[in-house]
Amino acid sequence: CLAHVSLVPCLGSVGEQKTKPTQHGIKELRGLGLSPDFLVCRSATELLASTREKLGIFCQVPASHVISVHDVSNIYHVPLILHDQNIDQLLFAKLDIFTPKHQQNSHKIPNNFPICDLTKWRAMAQAIDSFDQVVTIALVGKYTGLADSYLSVLKALKHSAIE
């Protein structure tokens, strides 16, 4: 199973989604003898249906296998948007993974895959978006003026607030 991750830039004031970089990347992959089963497309906004279809046609991948991973408020929303696009079910089908019940049977029943329950995960992702208590922490260092210098420390502190 091969998933190709590509950027779909949004250009101009209208935010037109450009598919040429992804198409070119797929052409290069095919030149190496690799054919992707899935396209995972990073973009500032969710892929439009027309963009999905266009990528599916020109990259020879079903439109349902073109997965949109757009910018979200926090990284914990990414598994949720993947789940909303049925990536788990698509992967189960592609990898021929069935529930243990089906592995014991002599025949396979299609589309009877395990259900991923992300209820607790969804609650955690939403809780992170709604942090409401303020804590002041002093950070001493040489490059404190640069926001990215101590990014790992800042992320660790934010993670420590997750319940």
Coordinates of N, CA and C in Angstrom, one line a residue:
C1 N 0.9 -1.2 0.0 CA 0.0 0.0 0.0 C 0.9 1.2 0.0
L2 N 0.7 2.1 -0.9 CA 1.5 3.3 -1.1 C 0.6 4.5 -1.0
A3 N 1.0 5.4 -0.1 CA 0.3 6.7 0.1 C 1.3 7.8 -0.3
H4 N 0.9 8.7 -1.2 CA 1.7 9.8 -1.6 C 1.2 11.0 -0.9
V5 N 2.1 11.7 -0.2 CA 1.7 12.9 0.5 C 2.2 14.1 -0.3
S6 N 1.3 15.0 -0.6 CA 1.7 16.2 -1.5 C 1.0 17.4 -1.0
L7 N 1.6 18.6 -1.3 CA 1.1 19.9 -1.0 C 0.2 20.3 -2.2
V8 N -1.0 20.8 -1.9 CA -1.9 21.4 -2.9 C -2.0 22.9 -2.5
P9 N -1.1 23.7 -3.1 CA -1.1 25.1 -2.7 C -2.4 25.9 -3.1
C10 N -2.8 26.8 -2.3 CA -3.9 27.7 -2.7 C -3.3 29.1 -3.0
L11 N -3.5 29.5 -4.3 CA -2.9 30.7 -4.8 C -3.9 31.7 -5.1
G12 N -3.5 33.0 -5.1 CA -4.3 34.1 -5.4 C -5.3 34.5 -4.4
S13 N -6.0 35.5 -4.6 CA -7.0 36.1 -3.6 C -8.2 35.1 -3.5
V14 N -8.5 34.4 -4.6 CA -9.6 33.5 -4.6 C -9.3 32.2 -3.9
G15 N -8.0 31.9 -3.7 CA -7.6 30.6 -3.1 C -7.7 29.4 -4.0
E16 N -7.4 29.6 -5.3 CA -7.5 28.5 -6.2 C -6.6 27.4 -5.8
Q17 N -7.0 26.2 -5.8 CA -6.2 25.0 -5.4 C -5.5 24.5 -6.7
K18 N -4.2 24.5 -6.6 CA -3.3 24.1 -7.7 C -3.0 22.6 -7.6
T19 N -3.3 21.8 -8.7 CA -3.0 20.4 -8.7 C -1.8 20.0 -9.4
K20 N -1.2 20.9 -10.2 CA 0.0 20.5 -11.0 C 1.2 20.0 -10.2
P21 N 1.5 20.5 -9.0 CA 2.6 19.9 -8.3 C 2.4 18.5 -7.9
T22 N 1.2 18.2 -7.5 CA 0.8 16.8 -7.1 C 0.9 15.9 -8.4
Q23 N 0.3 16.4 -9.5 CA 0.3 15.6 -10.7 C 1.8 15.3 -11.2
H24 N 2.6 16.3 -11.0 CA 4.0 16.1 -11.4 C 4.7 15.1 -10.5
G25 N 4.4 15.2 -9.2 CA 5.0 14.2 -8.3 C 4.6 12.8 -8.6
I26 N 3.3 12.6 -9.0 CA 2.8 11.3 -9.3 C 3.5 10.8 -10.6
K27 N 3.7 11.7 -11.5 CA 4.4 11.4 -12.8 C 5.8 10.8 -12.5
E28 N 6.5 11.5 -11.6 CA 7.8 11.1 -11.2 C 7.8 9.7 -10.5
L29 N 6.8 9.5 -9.6 CA 6.7 8.2 -9.0 C 6.5 7.1 -10.0
R30 N 5.6 7.4 -10.9 CA 5.3 6.4 -11.9 C 6.5 6.0 -12.8
G31 N 7.3 7.1 -13.0 CA 8.6 6.9 -13.7 C 9.5 5.9 -13.0
L32 N 9.4 5.8 -11.7 CA 10.2 4.9 -10.9 C 9.5 3.5 -10.7
G33 N 8.3 3.4 -11.3 CA 7.6 2.1 -11.2 C 6.7 2.0 -10.0
L34 N 6.4 3.2 -9.4 CA 5.5 3.2 -8.2 C 4.2 3.8 -8.5
S35 N 3.1 3.2 -8.1 CA 1.8 3.7 -8.3 C 1.1 3.8 -7.0
P36 N 0.8 5.1 -6.6 CA 0.1 5.3 -5.3 C -1.3 4.7 -5.2
D37 N -1.7 4.2 -4.1 CA -3.0 3.8 -3.8 C -3.9 4.9 -3.3
F38 N -3.2 5.8 -2.6 CA -3.9 7.0 -1.9 C -3.1 8.2 -2.2
L39 N -3.8 9.3 -2.3 CA -3.1 10.7 -2.3 C -3.6 11.4 -1.0
V40 N -2.6 11.8 -0.2 CA -2.9 12.5 1.0 C -2.5 13.9 0.7
C41 N -3.4 14.8 0.5 CA -3.1 16.2 0.0 C -3.2 17.2 1.2
R42 N -2.1 17.9 1.4 CA -2.0 18.9 2.4 C -2.4 20.2 1.8
S43 N -3.2 21.0 2.5 CA -3.7 22.3 1.9 C -4.1 23.2 3.1
A44 N -4.2 24.5 2.8 CA -4.6 25.4 3.8 C -6.1 25.2 4.1
T45 N -6.9 24.9 3.1 CA -8.3 24.6 3.2 C -8.7 23.2 2.7
E46 N -9.8 22.8 3.1 CA -10.3 21.4 2.6 C -10.3 21.4 1.1
L47 N -9.9 20.3 0.5 CA -10.0 20.1 -0.9 C -11.4 20.2 -1.4
L48 N -11.6 20.9 -2.5 CA -12.9 21.0 -3.1 C -13.2 19.7 -3.8
A49 N -14.5 19.4 -4.0 CA -14.8 18.1 -4.7 C -14.3 18.1 -6.1
S50 N -14.3 19.3 -6.8 CA -13.7 19.3 -8.1 C -12.2 19.1 -8.2
T51 N -11.5 19.5 -7.1 CA -10.1 19.3 -7.0 C -9.8 17.8 -6.8
R52 N -10.6 17.2 -5.9 CA -10.5 15.8 -5.6 C -10.7 15.0 -6.9
E53 N -11.7 15.3 -7.6 CA -12.0 14.6 -8.9 C -10.9 14.7 -9.9
K54 N -10.4 16.0 -10.0 CA -9.4 16.3 -11.0 C -8.1 15.5 -10.6
L55 N -7.7 15.5 -9.4 CA -6.6 14.7 -9.0 C -6.8 13.2 -9.2
G56 N -8.0 12.7 -8.9 CA -8.3 11.3 -9.1 C -8.1 10.9 -10.6
I57 N -8.7 11.7 -11.4 CA -8.6 11.4 -12.9 C -7.2 11.5 -13.4
F58 N -6.5 12.6 -13.1 CA -5.1 12.8 -13.7 C -4.0 11.9 -13.0
C59 N -4.3 11.5 -11.8 CA -3.3 10.7 -11.1 C -3.7 9.2 -11.0
Q60 N -4.8 8.9 -11.7 CA -5.3 7.5 -11.8 C -5.5 6.8 -10.4
V61 N -6.2 7.6 -9.6 CA -6.5 7.1 -8.2 C -8.0 7.4 -8.1
P62 N -8.8 6.5 -7.5 CA -10.2 6.8 -7.2 C -10.3 8.1 -6.4
A63 N -11.3 8.9 -6.7 CA -11.5 10.2 -6.0 C -11.7 10.0 -4.5
S64 N -12.3 8.8 -4.2 CA -12.5 8.5 -2.7 C -11.1 8.2 -2.0
H65 N -10.1 8.0 -2.8 CA -8.7 7.7 -2.3 C -7.9 9.0 -2.2
V66 N -8.5 10.1 -2.6 CA -7.8 11.4 -2.5 C -8.2 12.0 -1.2
I67 N -7.3 12.1 -0.2 CA -7.6 12.4 1.1 C -7.2 13.9 1.4
S68 N -8.0 14.7 1.9 CA -7.7 16.1 2.3 C -7.3 16.2 3.7
V69 N -6.1 16.8 3.9 CA -5.6 17.1 5.2 C -5.3 18.6 5.3
H70 N -6.3 19.3 5.7 CA -6.2 20.8 5.7 C -5.8 21.3 7.0
D71 N -5.4 22.6 7.1 CA -5.0 23.2 8.4 C -6.1 23.1 9.4
V72 N -5.8 22.8 10.6 CA -6.7 22.7 11.7 C -6.2 23.4 12.9
S73 N -7.0 23.7 13.9 CA -6.6 24.5 15.1 C -5.5 23.8 15.9
N74 N -5.5 22.5 16.0 CA -4.5 21.7 16.7 C -4.3 20.4 16.0
I75 N -3.1 19.8 16.2 CA -2.8 18.6 15.5 C -3.7 17.4 15.8
Y76 N -4.3 17.4 17.0 CA -5.2 16.3 17.4 C -6.5 16.2 16.6
H77 N -6.7 17.2 15.7 CA -7.9 17.1 14.8 C -7.6 16.3 13.6
V78 N -6.3 16.1 13.3 CA -5.9 15.4 12.0 C -6.5 14.0 12.0
P79 N -6.3 13.2 13.0 CA -7.0 11.8 12.9 C -8.5 11.9 12.7
L80 N -9.1 13.0 13.3 CA -10.6 13.1 13.1 C -10.9 13.4 11.7
I81 N -10.2 14.3 11.0 CA -10.5 14.6 9.6 C -10.2 13.4 8.7
L82 N -9.2 12.6 9.1 CA -8.9 11.4 8.3 C -10.0 10.4 8.5
H83 N -10.5 10.3 9.7 CA -11.6 9.3 10.0 C -12.9 9.8 9.3
D84 N -13.1 11.1 9.3 CA -14.3 11.6 8.6 C -14.3 11.3 7.1
Q85 N -13.1 11.0 6.6 CA -13.0 10.7 5.1 C -12.9 9.2 4.9
N86 N -13.2 8.4 6.0 CA -13.2 7.0 6.0 C -11.8 6.3 5.6
I87 N -10.7 7.0 6.0 CA -9.4 6.4 5.7 C -9.2 5.1 6.4
D88 N -9.8 4.9 7.6 CA -9.6 3.6 8.2 C -10.3 2.5 7.4
Q89 N -11.5 2.7 6.9 CA -12.2 1.7 6.2 C -11.5 1.4 4.8
L90 N -11.0 2.5 4.2 CA -10.2 2.4 2.9 C -9.0 1.5 3.1
L91 N -8.3 1.8 4.2 CA -7.0 1.0 4.5 C -7.4 -0.4 4.9
F92 N -8.4 -0.7 5.6 CA -8.8 -2.0 5.9 C -9.1 -2.8 4.6
A93 N -9.8 -2.2 3.7 CA -10.1 -2.8 2.4 C -8.9 -3.1 1.6
K94 N -8.0 -2.0 1.5 CA -6.8 -2.2 0.7 C -5.9 -3.2 1.2
L95 N -5.7 -3.3 2.5 CA -4.8 -4.2 3.2 C -5.4 -5.6 3.5
D96 N -6.7 -5.7 3.1 CA -7.5 -6.9 3.3 C -7.4 -7.3 4.8
I97 N -7.7 -6.4 5.7 CA -7.7 -6.6 7.1 C -9.2 -6.7 7.5
F98 N -9.5 -7.9 8.2 CA -10.8 -8.1 8.7 C -10.8 -8.3 10.2
T99 N -11.9 -8.3 10.8 CA -12.0 -8.5 12.2 C -11.6 -9.9 12.5
P100 N -11.2 -10.2 13.7 CA -10.8 -11.6 14.1 C -12.0 -12.6 13.8
K101 N -13.2 -12.2 13.9 CA -14.4 -13.0 13.7 C -14.3 -13.5 12.2
H102 N -14.0 -12.6 11.3 CA -13.9 -13.0 9.9 C -12.7 -13.8 9.5
Q103 N -11.6 -13.6 10.3 CA -10.4 -14.4 10.0 C -10.7 -15.9 10.4
Q104 N -11.6 -16.1 11.2 CA -11.9 -17.5 11.6 C -12.8 -18.2 10.6
N105 N -13.6 -17.4 9.9 CA -14.5 -17.9 8.9 C -13.8 -18.3 7.6
S106 N -14.4 -19.2 6.9 CA -13.7 -19.6 5.6 C -14.0 -18.6 4.5
H107 N -15.0 -17.8 4.6 CA -15.3 -16.8 3.6 C -15.2 -15.4 4.2
K108 N -15.0 -14.5 3.3 CA -14.9 -13.1 3.8 C -16.2 -12.3 3.5
I109 N -16.6 -11.5 4.4 CA -17.8 -10.7 4.2 C -17.3 -9.3 4.0
P110 N -17.5 -8.7 2.8 CA -16.9 -7.4 2.6 C -17.6 -6.3 3.4
N111 N -16.9 -5.2 3.6 CA -17.4 -4.0 4.3 C -17.8 -4.3 5.7
N112 N -17.3 -5.3 6.4 CA -17.6 -5.5 7.8 C -16.3 -5.4 8.6
F113 N -15.8 -4.2 8.6 CA -14.6 -3.9 9.2 C -14.8 -3.3 10.6
P114 N -13.8 -3.3 11.5 CA -14.0 -2.8 12.8 C -14.3 -1.3 12.7
I115 N -15.1 -0.8 13.7 CA -15.4 0.6 13.7 C -14.5 1.3 14.7
C116 N -13.9 2.3 14.2 CA -12.9 3.1 15.1 C -13.8 4.1 15.9
D117 N -13.7 4.0 17.2 CA -14.5 4.9 18.1 C -13.5 6.0 18.6
L118 N -13.7 7.1 18.0 CA -12.8 8.3 18.4 C -13.5 9.3 19.3
T119 N -14.5 8.8 20.0 CA -15.3 9.7 20.9 C -14.4 10.4 21.9
K120 N -13.5 9.6 22.6 CA -12.6 10.2 23.6 C -11.6 11.1 23.0
W121 N -11.1 10.7 21.8 CA -10.1 11.5 21.1 C -10.7 12.9 20.7
R122 N -12.0 12.8 20.2 CA -12.7 14.0 19.7 C -12.8 15.0 20.9
A123 N -13.2 14.4 22.1 CA -13.4 15.3 23.3 C -12.1 15.9 23.7
M124 N -11.0 15.1 23.6 CA -9.6 15.7 23.9 C -9.3 16.8 23.0
A125 N -9.5 16.6 21.7 CA -9.1 17.6 20.7 C -9.9 18.9 20.9
Q126 N -11.2 18.8 21.3 CA -12.0 19.9 21.5 C -11.6 20.6 22.8
A127 N -11.2 19.8 23.8 CA -10.8 20.4 25.1 C -9.5 21.2 24.9
I128 N -8.6 20.8 24.1 CA -7.4 21.5 23.8 C -7.7 22.9 23.2
D129 N -8.7 22.9 22.3 CA -9.1 24.2 21.7 C -9.7 25.2 22.7
S130 N -10.2 24.6 23.8 CA -10.9 25.5 24.8 C -10.2 25.7 26.1
F131 N -8.9 25.6 26.1 CA -8.1 25.9 27.3 C -8.6 27.3 27.8
D132 N -8.9 27.4 29.1 CA -9.4 28.7 29.5 C -8.7 29.2 30.7
Q133 N -7.8 28.5 31.3 CA -7.0 29.0 32.4 C -5.7 29.5 32.0
V134 N -5.2 30.6 32.6 CA -4.0 31.2 32.2 C -2.9 30.9 33.3
V135 N -1.8 30.5 32.9 CA -0.7 30.2 33.8 C 0.5 30.9 33.3
T136 N 1.2 31.6 34.2 CA 2.5 32.3 33.8 C 3.7 31.5 34.2
I137 N 4.5 31.2 33.2 CA 5.7 30.4 33.4 C 6.9 31.2 32.9
A138 N 7.9 31.3 33.7 CA 9.1 32.0 33.3 C 10.0 31.1 32.5
L139 N 10.6 31.5 31.4 CA 11.5 30.7 30.6 C 12.8 31.5 30.4
V140 N 13.9 31.0 30.9 CA 15.2 31.7 30.8 C 16.0 31.0 29.8
G141 N 16.5 31.8 28.9 CA 17.3 31.2 27.8 C 17.9 32.3 27.0
K142 N 18.8 31.9 26.1 CA 19.6 32.9 25.3 C 18.7 33.4 24.1
Y143 N 17.8 32.6 23.6 CA 17.1 33.0 22.4 C 15.6 33.1 22.6
T144 N 15.2 33.6 23.8 CA 13.8 33.7 24.1 C 13.0 34.7 23.2
G145 N 13.7 35.6 22.6 CA 13.0 36.5 21.7 C 12.5 35.8 20.4
L146 N 13.1 34.7 20.1 CA 12.6 33.9 18.9 C 11.6 32.9 19.3
A147 N 10.4 33.0 18.7 CA 9.3 32.1 19.1 C 9.7 30.6 18.9
D148 N 10.4 30.3 17.8 CA 10.6 28.9 17.5 C 11.8 28.3 18.3
S149 N 12.6 29.1 18.9 CA 13.8 28.6 19.6 C 13.4 27.5 20.7
Y150 N 12.4 27.8 21.4 CA 12.0 26.9 22.5 C 10.6 26.2 22.2
L151 N 10.4 26.0 21.0 CA 9.1 25.4 20.6 C 8.8 24.1 21.3
S152 N 9.8 23.2 21.4 CA 9.6 21.9 22.0 C 9.2 22.1 23.5
V153 N 9.8 23.1 24.1 CA 9.4 23.4 25.6 C 8.0 23.9 25.7
L154 N 7.6 24.8 24.8 CA 6.3 25.3 24.8 C 5.2 24.2 24.5
K155 N 5.6 23.4 23.5 CA 4.6 22.2 23.3 C 4.5 21.3 24.4
A156 N 5.6 21.0 25.1 CA 5.6 20.1 26.3 C 4.8 20.7 27.4
L157 N 4.9 22.0 27.6 CA 4.0 22.7 28.6 C 2.6 22.6 28.2
K158 N 2.3 22.8 27.0 CA 0.9 22.7 26.5 C 0.4 21.3 26.7
H159 N 1.2 20.3 26.4 CA 0.8 18.9 26.5 C 0.6 18.5 28.0
S160 N 1.3 19.2 28.9 CA 1.2 18.9 30.3 C -0.2 19.3 30.8
A161 N -0.9 20.2 30.1 CA -2.2 20.7 30.5 C -3.3 19.8 30.0
I162 N -3.0 18.9 29.2 CA -4.1 18.0 28.6 C -4.5 17.0 29.7
E163 N -5.7 16.9 29.9 CA -6.2 15.9 30.9 C -6.6 14.6 30.2

